[in-house]
Short mmCIF file of N, CA and C in Angstrom, two decimals:
data_model
loop_
_atom_site.label_atom_id
_atom_site.label_comp_id
_atom_site.label_asym_id
_atom_site.label_seq_id
_atom_site.Cartn_x
_atom_site.Cartn_y
_atom_site.Cartn_z
N MET B 251 190.23 32.97 104.75
CA MET B 251 190.91 34.26 104.74
C MET B 251 191.54 34.46 103.36
N ASN B 252 191.50 35.69 102.91
CA ASN B 252 192.20 36.08 101.70
C ASN B 252 193.41 36.93 102.08
N TYR B 253 194.32 37.05 101.15
CA TYR B 253 195.47 37.93 101.38
C TYR B 253 195.73 38.76 100.13
N ALA B 254 196.28 39.93 100.35
CA ALA B 254 196.56 40.86 99.26
C ALA B 254 197.89 40.55 98.59
N VAL B 255 198.94 40.37 99.42
CA VAL B 255 200.28 40.16 98.86
C VAL B 255 201.19 39.54 99.91
N ILE B 256 202.20 38.82 99.43
CA ILE B 256 203.31 38.35 100.26
C ILE B 256 204.54 39.07 99.74
N LYS B 257 205.24 39.75 100.63
CA LYS B 257 206.51 40.39 100.26
C LYS B 257 207.62 39.54 100.87
N LYS B 258 208.51 39.06 100.02
CA LYS B 258 209.55 38.14 100.49
C LYS B 258 210.83 38.85 100.89
N THR B 259 210.96 40.12 100.60
CA THR B 259 212.13 40.91 101.02
C THR B 259 211.67 42.31 101.41
N ASP B 260 210.93 42.40 102.48
CA ASP B 260 210.34 43.65 102.96
C ASP B 260 211.29 44.30 103.97
N THR B 261 211.58 45.58 103.78
CA THR B 261 212.43 46.30 104.74
C THR B 261 211.67 47.44 105.42
N ALA B 262 210.38 47.59 105.14
CA ALA B 262 209.61 48.71 105.68
C ALA B 262 208.80 48.37 106.93
N ASN B 263 208.58 47.09 107.19
CA ASN B 263 207.64 46.69 108.24
C ASN B 263 208.29 45.89 109.36
N GLY B 264 209.42 46.41 109.83
CA GLY B 264 210.18 45.78 110.89
C GLY B 264 211.66 45.81 110.53
N PRO B 265 212.50 45.50 111.51
CA PRO B 265 213.95 45.59 111.28
C PRO B 265 214.49 44.47 110.40
N GLY B 266 215.47 44.80 109.61
CA GLY B 266 216.11 43.82 108.75
C GLY B 266 215.26 43.47 107.55
N ILE B 267 215.67 42.44 106.85
CA ILE B 267 214.90 41.95 105.71
C ILE B 267 213.91 40.93 106.25
N ARG B 268 212.64 41.11 105.89
CA ARG B 268 211.57 40.31 106.46
C ARG B 268 210.67 39.76 105.36
N VAL B 269 209.93 38.75 105.72
CA VAL B 269 208.82 38.28 104.89
C VAL B 269 207.57 38.89 105.50
N SER B 270 206.71 39.47 104.66
CA SER B 270 205.48 40.11 105.15
C SER B 270 204.27 39.56 104.43
N LEU B 271 203.22 39.35 105.20
CA LEU B 271 201.93 38.93 104.66
C LEU B 271 200.92 40.03 104.93
N PHE B 272 200.30 40.52 103.86
CA PHE B 272 199.24 41.52 103.96
C PHE B 272 197.91 40.78 103.81
N VAL B 273 197.18 40.63 104.90
CA VAL B 273 195.90 39.94 104.86
C VAL B 273 194.82 40.88 104.33
N SER B 274 193.73 40.32 103.87
CA SER B 274 192.60 41.11 103.38
C SER B 274 191.52 41.15 104.45
N GLY B 275 190.82 42.29 104.48
CA GLY B 275 189.71 42.46 105.39
C GLY B 275 190.05 43.37 106.54
N CYS B 276 189.31 44.48 106.64
CA CYS B 276 189.51 45.42 107.74
C CYS B 276 188.23 46.23 107.91
N THR B 277 187.79 46.37 109.14
CA THR B 277 186.58 47.14 109.43
C THR B 277 186.88 48.50 110.05
N HIS B 278 188.14 48.86 110.22
CA HIS B 278 188.48 50.14 110.86
C HIS B 278 188.13 51.34 109.99
N GLY B 279 188.43 51.26 108.71
CA GLY B 279 188.13 52.36 107.80
C GLY B 279 188.89 53.64 108.08
N CYS B 280 190.16 53.52 108.40
CA CYS B 280 190.96 54.69 108.75
C CYS B 280 191.08 55.66 107.56
N LYS B 281 190.77 56.91 107.80
CA LYS B 281 190.91 57.95 106.79
C LYS B 281 192.39 58.06 106.42
N GLY B 282 192.68 58.04 105.12
CA GLY B 282 194.06 58.15 104.65
C GLY B 282 194.82 56.84 104.63
N CYS B 283 194.16 55.72 104.85
CA CYS B 283 194.80 54.40 104.84
C CYS B 283 195.56 54.18 103.54
N PHE B 284 196.76 53.65 103.62
CA PHE B 284 197.58 53.41 102.43
C PHE B 284 197.15 52.15 101.69
N ASN B 285 196.29 51.35 102.29
CA ASN B 285 195.97 50.04 101.73
C ASN B 285 194.45 49.81 101.71
N ARG B 286 193.72 50.80 101.22
CA ARG B 286 192.24 50.74 101.22
C ARG B 286 191.68 49.52 100.52
N GLU B 287 192.34 49.10 99.44
CA GLU B 287 191.82 47.95 98.71
C GLU B 287 191.76 46.70 99.58
N ALA B 288 192.62 46.62 100.56
CA ALA B 288 192.64 45.44 101.44
C ALA B 288 191.56 45.49 102.53
N TRP B 289 190.73 46.51 102.55
CA TRP B 289 189.60 46.52 103.49
C TRP B 289 188.61 45.41 103.14
N ASP B 290 188.50 45.09 101.87
CA ASP B 290 187.55 44.11 101.37
C ASP B 290 188.05 42.70 101.73
N PHE B 291 187.23 41.95 102.46
CA PHE B 291 187.62 40.61 102.89
C PHE B 291 187.82 39.65 101.72
N SER B 292 187.24 39.93 100.57
CA SER B 292 187.40 39.05 99.41
C SER B 292 188.49 39.52 98.45
N TYR B 293 189.20 40.58 98.81
CA TYR B 293 190.27 41.11 97.96
C TYR B 293 191.44 40.13 97.91
N GLY B 294 192.10 40.04 96.78
CA GLY B 294 193.31 39.24 96.65
C GLY B 294 193.03 37.79 96.36
N GLN B 295 193.82 36.94 97.01
CA GLN B 295 193.76 35.50 96.74
C GLN B 295 193.42 34.75 98.02
N PRO B 296 192.81 33.57 97.89
CA PRO B 296 192.55 32.75 99.07
C PRO B 296 193.87 32.27 99.69
N TYR B 297 193.92 32.30 101.01
CA TYR B 297 195.06 31.76 101.75
C TYR B 297 194.89 30.25 101.79
N THR B 298 195.91 29.53 101.32
CA THR B 298 195.84 28.07 101.22
C THR B 298 197.06 27.43 101.88
N ALA B 299 197.08 26.11 101.89
CA ALA B 299 198.26 25.38 102.39
C ALA B 299 199.48 25.73 101.53
N GLU B 300 199.28 25.95 100.25
CA GLU B 300 200.39 26.33 99.37
C GLU B 300 200.93 27.71 99.74
N THR B 301 200.03 28.62 100.08
CA THR B 301 200.43 29.95 100.52
C THR B 301 201.31 29.84 101.75
N GLU B 302 200.85 29.04 102.70
CA GLU B 302 201.60 28.84 103.94
C GLU B 302 202.98 28.25 103.66
N GLY B 303 203.03 27.27 102.78
CA GLY B 303 204.31 26.68 102.41
C GLY B 303 205.25 27.69 101.77
N GLU B 304 204.69 28.56 100.95
CA GLU B 304 205.49 29.62 100.31
C GLU B 304 206.09 30.56 101.35
N ILE B 305 205.31 30.92 102.35
CA ILE B 305 205.79 31.80 103.42
C ILE B 305 206.88 31.10 104.23
N LEU B 306 206.63 29.87 104.62
CA LEU B 306 207.62 29.13 105.42
C LEU B 306 208.92 28.94 104.64
N GLN B 307 208.84 28.68 103.35
CA GLN B 307 210.04 28.54 102.51
C GLN B 307 210.78 29.87 102.42
N ALA B 308 210.06 30.96 102.23
CA ALA B 308 210.69 32.28 102.14
C ALA B 308 211.43 32.63 103.42
N LEU B 309 210.92 32.17 104.56
CA LEU B 309 211.55 32.45 105.86
C LEU B 309 212.82 31.61 106.08
N SER B 310 213.06 30.60 105.28
CA SER B 310 214.18 29.68 105.51
C SER B 310 215.55 30.30 105.25
N HIS B 311 215.59 31.39 104.52
CA HIS B 311 216.88 32.01 104.18
C HIS B 311 217.50 32.68 105.41
N SER B 312 218.80 32.52 105.57
CA SER B 312 219.48 33.07 106.75
C SER B 312 219.44 34.59 106.81
N TYR B 313 219.31 35.26 105.67
CA TYR B 313 219.28 36.73 105.67
C TYR B 313 217.92 37.30 106.10
N ILE B 314 216.91 36.46 106.21
CA ILE B 314 215.59 36.91 106.65
C ILE B 314 215.57 36.97 108.18
N LYS B 315 215.28 38.16 108.70
CA LYS B 315 215.31 38.37 110.16
C LYS B 315 213.99 38.08 110.85
N GLY B 316 212.89 38.09 110.08
CA GLY B 316 211.63 37.83 110.73
C GLY B 316 210.45 37.91 109.79
N PHE B 317 209.28 37.87 110.40
CA PHE B 317 208.01 37.86 109.69
C PHE B 317 207.14 38.98 110.22
N SER B 318 206.45 39.67 109.31
CA SER B 318 205.49 40.71 109.69
C SER B 318 204.15 40.39 109.06
N VAL B 319 203.09 40.56 109.86
CA VAL B 319 201.74 40.36 109.35
C VAL B 319 200.98 41.66 109.54
N LEU B 320 200.34 42.11 108.47
CA LEU B 320 199.60 43.36 108.48
C LEU B 320 198.48 43.26 107.47
N GLY B 321 197.90 44.35 107.10
CA GLY B 321 196.76 44.18 106.21
C GLY B 321 196.31 45.45 105.54
N GLY B 322 194.99 45.41 105.39
CA GLY B 322 193.94 44.71 106.09
C GLY B 322 194.18 44.73 107.60
N GLU B 323 193.56 43.75 108.22
CA GLU B 323 193.63 43.65 109.69
C GLU B 323 193.78 42.20 110.13
N PRO B 324 195.00 41.82 110.57
CA PRO B 324 195.21 40.44 111.02
C PRO B 324 194.37 40.03 112.22
N MET B 325 193.97 41.00 113.04
CA MET B 325 193.23 40.69 114.26
C MET B 325 191.71 40.71 114.08
N GLU B 326 191.23 40.89 112.85
CA GLU B 326 189.79 40.77 112.60
C GLU B 326 189.36 39.36 112.99
N PRO B 327 188.19 39.20 113.58
CA PRO B 327 187.73 37.86 113.93
C PRO B 327 187.78 36.87 112.76
N ALA B 328 187.50 37.32 111.55
CA ALA B 328 187.52 36.44 110.39
C ALA B 328 188.93 36.01 109.99
N ASN B 329 189.96 36.73 110.45
CA ASN B 329 191.35 36.46 110.04
C ASN B 329 192.18 35.82 111.14
N ARG B 330 191.86 36.09 112.38
CA ARG B 330 192.80 35.76 113.45
C ARG B 330 193.06 34.27 113.64
N GLY B 331 192.11 33.42 113.34
CA GLY B 331 192.37 31.98 113.47
C GLY B 331 193.42 31.50 112.50
N THR B 332 193.32 31.92 111.25
CA THR B 332 194.30 31.54 110.24
C THR B 332 195.66 32.14 110.57
N VAL B 333 195.68 33.39 110.98
CA VAL B 333 196.94 34.05 111.36
C VAL B 333 197.57 33.31 112.54
N PHE B 334 196.78 32.92 113.52
CA PHE B 334 197.29 32.19 114.69
C PHE B 334 197.95 30.88 114.25
N GLY B 335 197.29 30.13 113.38
CA GLY B 335 197.88 28.88 112.89
C GLY B 335 199.20 29.10 112.19
N LEU B 336 199.28 30.14 111.37
CA LEU B 336 200.53 30.46 110.67
C LEU B 336 201.62 30.85 111.65
N LEU B 337 201.32 31.73 112.60
CA LEU B 337 202.35 32.18 113.54
C LEU B 337 202.87 31.03 114.40
N ARG B 338 202.00 30.10 114.77
CA ARG B 338 202.46 28.91 115.52
C ARG B 338 203.48 28.13 114.70
N LYS B 339 203.21 27.94 113.43
CA LYS B 339 204.13 27.18 112.57
C LYS B 339 205.45 27.94 112.39
N ILE B 340 205.37 29.24 112.22
CA ILE B 340 206.58 30.04 112.06
C ILE B 340 207.43 29.98 113.32
N LYS B 341 206.83 30.17 114.48
CA LYS B 341 207.57 30.15 115.75
C LYS B 341 208.19 28.78 115.99
N SER B 342 207.50 27.73 115.61
CA SER B 342 208.02 26.37 115.77
C SER B 342 209.20 26.11 114.83
N ALA B 343 209.06 26.51 113.58
CA ALA B 343 210.12 26.25 112.59
C ALA B 343 211.30 27.21 112.70
N TYR B 344 211.03 28.45 113.10
CA TYR B 344 212.06 29.50 113.11
C TYR B 344 212.00 30.30 114.42
N PRO B 345 212.30 29.68 115.54
CA PRO B 345 212.16 30.39 116.82
C PRO B 345 213.08 31.60 116.95
N GLU B 346 214.13 31.67 116.15
CA GLU B 346 215.07 32.78 116.23
C GLU B 346 214.60 34.01 115.45
N LYS B 347 213.58 33.87 114.64
CA LYS B 347 213.09 34.98 113.82
C LYS B 347 211.96 35.70 114.55
N SER B 348 211.99 37.02 114.50
CA SER B 348 210.98 37.81 115.20
C SER B 348 209.68 37.87 114.40
N ILE B 349 208.59 38.00 115.14
CA ILE B 349 207.27 38.16 114.55
C ILE B 349 206.72 39.52 114.96
N TRP B 350 206.39 40.32 113.96
CA TRP B 350 205.75 41.61 114.17
C TRP B 350 204.33 41.53 113.65
N CYS B 351 203.40 42.14 114.36
CA CYS B 351 202.01 42.20 113.93
C CYS B 351 201.53 43.64 114.00
N TYR B 352 200.95 44.10 112.90
CA TYR B 352 200.36 45.44 112.82
C TYR B 352 198.86 45.31 112.96
N THR B 353 198.28 46.06 113.88
CA THR B 353 196.84 46.04 114.09
C THR B 353 196.31 47.43 114.39
N GLY B 354 195.12 47.69 113.92
CA GLY B 354 194.45 48.94 114.26
C GLY B 354 193.78 48.89 115.62
N TYR B 355 193.70 47.70 116.19
CA TYR B 355 193.14 47.57 117.52
C TYR B 355 194.12 48.05 118.57
N ASP B 356 193.61 48.50 119.69
CA ASP B 356 194.41 48.96 120.81
C ASP B 356 194.74 47.77 121.71
N TYR B 357 195.99 47.65 122.12
CA TYR B 357 196.42 46.52 122.93
C TYR B 357 195.61 46.38 124.21
N GLU B 358 195.57 47.43 125.05
CA GLU B 358 194.89 47.31 126.34
C GLU B 358 193.37 47.30 126.19
N LYS B 359 192.85 48.23 125.41
CA LYS B 359 191.40 48.40 125.31
C LYS B 359 190.73 47.21 124.60
N ASP B 360 191.39 46.65 123.60
CA ASP B 360 190.78 45.60 122.79
C ASP B 360 191.42 44.24 123.01
N LEU B 361 192.66 44.08 122.57
CA LEU B 361 193.28 42.75 122.51
C LEU B 361 193.46 42.12 123.88
N LEU B 362 194.04 42.86 124.82
CA LEU B 362 194.25 42.32 126.16
C LEU B 362 192.92 42.00 126.83
N ARG B 363 191.95 42.87 126.64
CA ARG B 363 190.62 42.63 127.23
C ARG B 363 190.00 41.37 126.65
N TRP B 364 190.06 41.21 125.32
CA TRP B 364 189.49 40.01 124.70
C TRP B 364 190.18 38.75 125.21
N ALA B 365 191.50 38.81 125.34
CA ALA B 365 192.25 37.66 125.86
C ALA B 365 191.82 37.34 127.29
N GLU B 366 191.70 38.38 128.11
CA GLU B 366 191.31 38.18 129.52
C GLU B 366 189.87 37.69 129.64
N GLU B 367 189.03 38.00 128.65
CA GLU B 367 187.64 37.54 128.65
C GLU B 367 187.50 36.13 128.09
N GLY B 368 188.62 35.51 127.74
CA GLY B 368 188.60 34.11 127.33
C GLY B 368 188.77 33.83 125.85
N ASP B 369 189.13 34.82 125.04
CA ASP B 369 189.38 34.56 123.63
C ASP B 369 190.77 33.92 123.50
N GLY B 370 190.78 32.60 123.39
CA GLY B 370 192.04 31.86 123.35
C GLY B 370 192.88 32.15 122.13
N THR B 371 192.23 32.49 121.02
CA THR B 371 192.99 32.81 119.81
C THR B 371 193.76 34.10 119.99
N VAL B 372 193.11 35.13 120.52
CA VAL B 372 193.81 36.40 120.76
C VAL B 372 194.91 36.19 121.79
N ALA B 373 194.63 35.45 122.86
CA ALA B 373 195.65 35.18 123.88
C ALA B 373 196.85 34.46 123.26
N GLY B 374 196.58 33.48 122.41
CA GLY B 374 197.66 32.76 121.75
C GLY B 374 198.47 33.64 120.83
N LEU B 375 197.79 34.49 120.09
CA LEU B 375 198.50 35.43 119.20
C LEU B 375 199.42 36.34 120.00
N LEU B 376 198.92 36.87 121.10
CA LEU B 376 199.73 37.78 121.92
C LEU B 376 200.96 37.08 122.49
N GLU B 377 200.89 35.78 122.70
CA GLU B 377 202.05 35.02 123.17
C GLU B 377 203.11 34.84 122.08
N LEU B 378 202.67 34.76 120.84
CA LEU B 378 203.59 34.49 119.73
C LEU B 378 204.24 35.74 119.14
N ILE B 379 203.60 36.88 119.31
CA ILE B 379 204.05 38.12 118.70
C ILE B 379 205.18 38.73 119.52
N ASP B 380 206.27 39.09 118.87
CA ASP B 380 207.39 39.76 119.54
C ASP B 380 207.17 41.26 119.64
N VAL B 381 206.68 41.87 118.56
CA VAL B 381 206.39 43.31 118.55
C VAL B 381 205.00 43.51 117.97
N LEU B 382 204.18 44.20 118.73
CA LEU B 382 202.83 44.55 118.30
C LEU B 382 202.80 46.04 117.99
N VAL B 383 202.47 46.37 116.75
CA VAL B 383 202.29 47.76 116.37
C VAL B 383 200.78 48.00 116.44
N ASP B 384 200.35 48.76 117.46
CA ASP B 384 198.91 48.89 117.68
C ASP B 384 198.40 50.29 117.39
N GLY B 385 197.10 50.37 117.21
CA GLY B 385 196.43 51.65 117.01
C GLY B 385 196.08 51.92 115.57
N GLU B 386 194.91 52.49 115.39
CA GLU B 386 194.49 52.87 114.04
C GLU B 386 195.41 53.94 113.48
N PHE B 387 195.52 53.96 112.16
CA PHE B 387 196.22 55.06 111.50
C PHE B 387 195.36 56.30 111.64
N VAL B 388 195.95 57.39 112.13
CA VAL B 388 195.24 58.66 112.29
C VAL B 388 195.90 59.66 111.36
N GLU B 389 195.16 60.05 110.32
CA GLU B 389 195.73 60.93 109.30
C GLU B 389 196.25 62.24 109.89
N ALA B 390 195.56 62.79 110.89
CA ALA B 390 195.99 64.06 111.51
C ALA B 390 197.31 63.90 112.27
N LYS B 391 197.69 62.65 112.59
CA LYS B 391 198.94 62.39 113.30
C LYS B 391 199.96 61.68 112.42
N LYS B 392 199.75 61.75 111.11
CA LYS B 392 200.66 61.11 110.16
C LYS B 392 202.05 61.71 110.31
N ASN B 393 203.06 60.82 110.33
CA ASN B 393 204.44 61.26 110.45
C ASN B 393 205.31 60.24 109.72
N LEU B 394 205.76 60.58 108.55
CA LEU B 394 206.54 59.65 107.73
C LEU B 394 207.97 59.46 108.23
N ARG B 395 208.38 60.23 109.23
CA ARG B 395 209.73 60.07 109.79
C ARG B 395 209.77 59.01 110.88
N LEU B 396 208.63 58.54 111.33
CA LEU B 396 208.59 57.51 112.35
C LEU B 396 208.97 56.17 111.74
N PRO B 397 209.87 55.44 112.38
CA PRO B 397 210.20 54.13 111.84
C PRO B 397 209.08 53.12 112.10
N PHE B 398 208.75 52.36 111.07
CA PHE B 398 207.86 51.21 111.15
C PHE B 398 206.42 51.50 111.55
N ARG B 399 205.96 52.73 111.37
CA ARG B 399 204.55 53.05 111.62
C ARG B 399 204.23 54.34 110.90
N GLY B 400 202.93 54.63 110.77
CA GLY B 400 202.52 55.77 109.96
C GLY B 400 202.02 56.98 110.72
N SER B 401 201.55 56.78 111.96
CA SER B 401 201.04 57.93 112.71
C SER B 401 201.53 57.88 114.16
N GLU B 402 201.61 59.06 114.76
CA GLU B 402 202.24 59.22 116.06
C GLU B 402 201.53 58.49 117.21
N ASN B 403 200.27 58.15 117.04
CA ASN B 403 199.55 57.42 118.08
C ASN B 403 199.89 55.94 118.10
N GLN B 404 200.46 55.43 117.04
CA GLN B 404 200.77 54.01 116.97
C GLN B 404 202.02 53.69 117.78
N ARG B 405 201.97 52.55 118.47
CA ARG B 405 203.07 52.16 119.35
C ARG B 405 203.74 50.89 118.86
N LEU B 406 205.04 50.78 119.12
CA LEU B 406 205.80 49.56 118.87
C LEU B 406 205.97 48.88 120.22
N ILE B 407 205.07 47.95 120.53
CA ILE B 407 205.06 47.32 121.86
C ILE B 407 205.94 46.08 121.87
N ASP B 408 206.92 46.07 122.74
CA ASP B 408 207.77 44.91 122.97
C ASP B 408 206.97 43.95 123.84
N MET B 409 206.43 42.91 123.24
CA MET B 409 205.50 42.04 123.95
C MET B 409 206.15 41.23 125.06
N LYS B 410 207.37 40.76 124.87
CA LYS B 410 208.03 39.99 125.93
C LYS B 410 208.32 40.89 127.14
N ALA B 411 208.85 42.08 126.91
CA ALA B 411 209.13 43.01 128.01
C ALA B 411 207.83 43.45 128.68
N THR B 412 206.78 43.63 127.90
CA THR B 412 205.48 44.02 128.45
C THR B 412 204.95 42.94 129.38
N LYS B 413 205.04 41.69 128.98
CA LYS B 413 204.57 40.58 129.83
C LYS B 413 205.37 40.50 131.13
N ARG B 414 206.69 40.67 131.02
CA ARG B 414 207.54 40.62 132.23
C ARG B 414 207.23 41.78 133.17
N ALA B 415 207.05 42.97 132.62
CA ALA B 415 206.87 44.19 133.44
C ALA B 415 205.46 44.32 133.99
N GLY B 416 204.49 43.80 133.27
CA GLY B 416 203.10 43.98 133.69
C GLY B 416 202.49 45.30 133.24
N TYR B 417 203.18 46.02 132.41
CA TYR B 417 202.68 47.25 131.80
C TYR B 417 203.32 47.37 130.42
N VAL B 418 202.77 48.23 129.59
CA VAL B 418 203.24 48.35 128.21
C VAL B 418 204.66 48.93 128.16
N VAL B 419 205.53 48.20 127.46
CA VAL B 419 206.91 48.64 127.22
C VAL B 419 207.05 48.81 125.72
N CYS B 420 207.34 50.03 125.29
CA CYS B 420 207.49 50.32 123.87
C CYS B 420 208.95 50.33 123.47
N LEU B 421 209.20 49.91 122.24
CA LEU B 421 210.55 50.02 121.69
C LEU B 421 210.86 51.48 121.42
N LEU B 422 212.07 51.87 121.69
CA LEU B 422 212.49 53.24 121.43
C LEU B 422 213.35 53.27 120.18
N ILE B 423 212.69 53.25 119.06
CA ILE B 423 213.39 53.23 117.75
C ILE B 423 213.18 54.58 117.10
#
């Protein structure tokens, strides 16, 4: 997996000050995407053990509230194994910090179905993620006043509440 950038003090992709990883590679091709260069799976730098160490170190500061992974597309089959390994390490080292994941895939139509069909990596990711921002960016529904997302079709899914309730529970931010 390659990545485009690591932001060590991100305030745009979740609440508080966060560390964010923008992975490379996306097949959605959303019209109006803000990060078109990251569609290319070879864009940026290779993700290495040193990269992982840098992320884990950046998360060690008490003022960091959590971690966000976006892209590109973290849930692309070529990316999700590496992302899963990273999120497991983050949750183990920093259980108090929230994990947000941005994906163009739809939770029920894609991710939940893949998990139910036996994709253990997707199932594991869904267990580790606190907030899933799902849905492709839709330029016709672009709304810059929405917190933490770009278009009105995208949802901020509270994954723990969703699992408890048995239906999608969105954050009301």
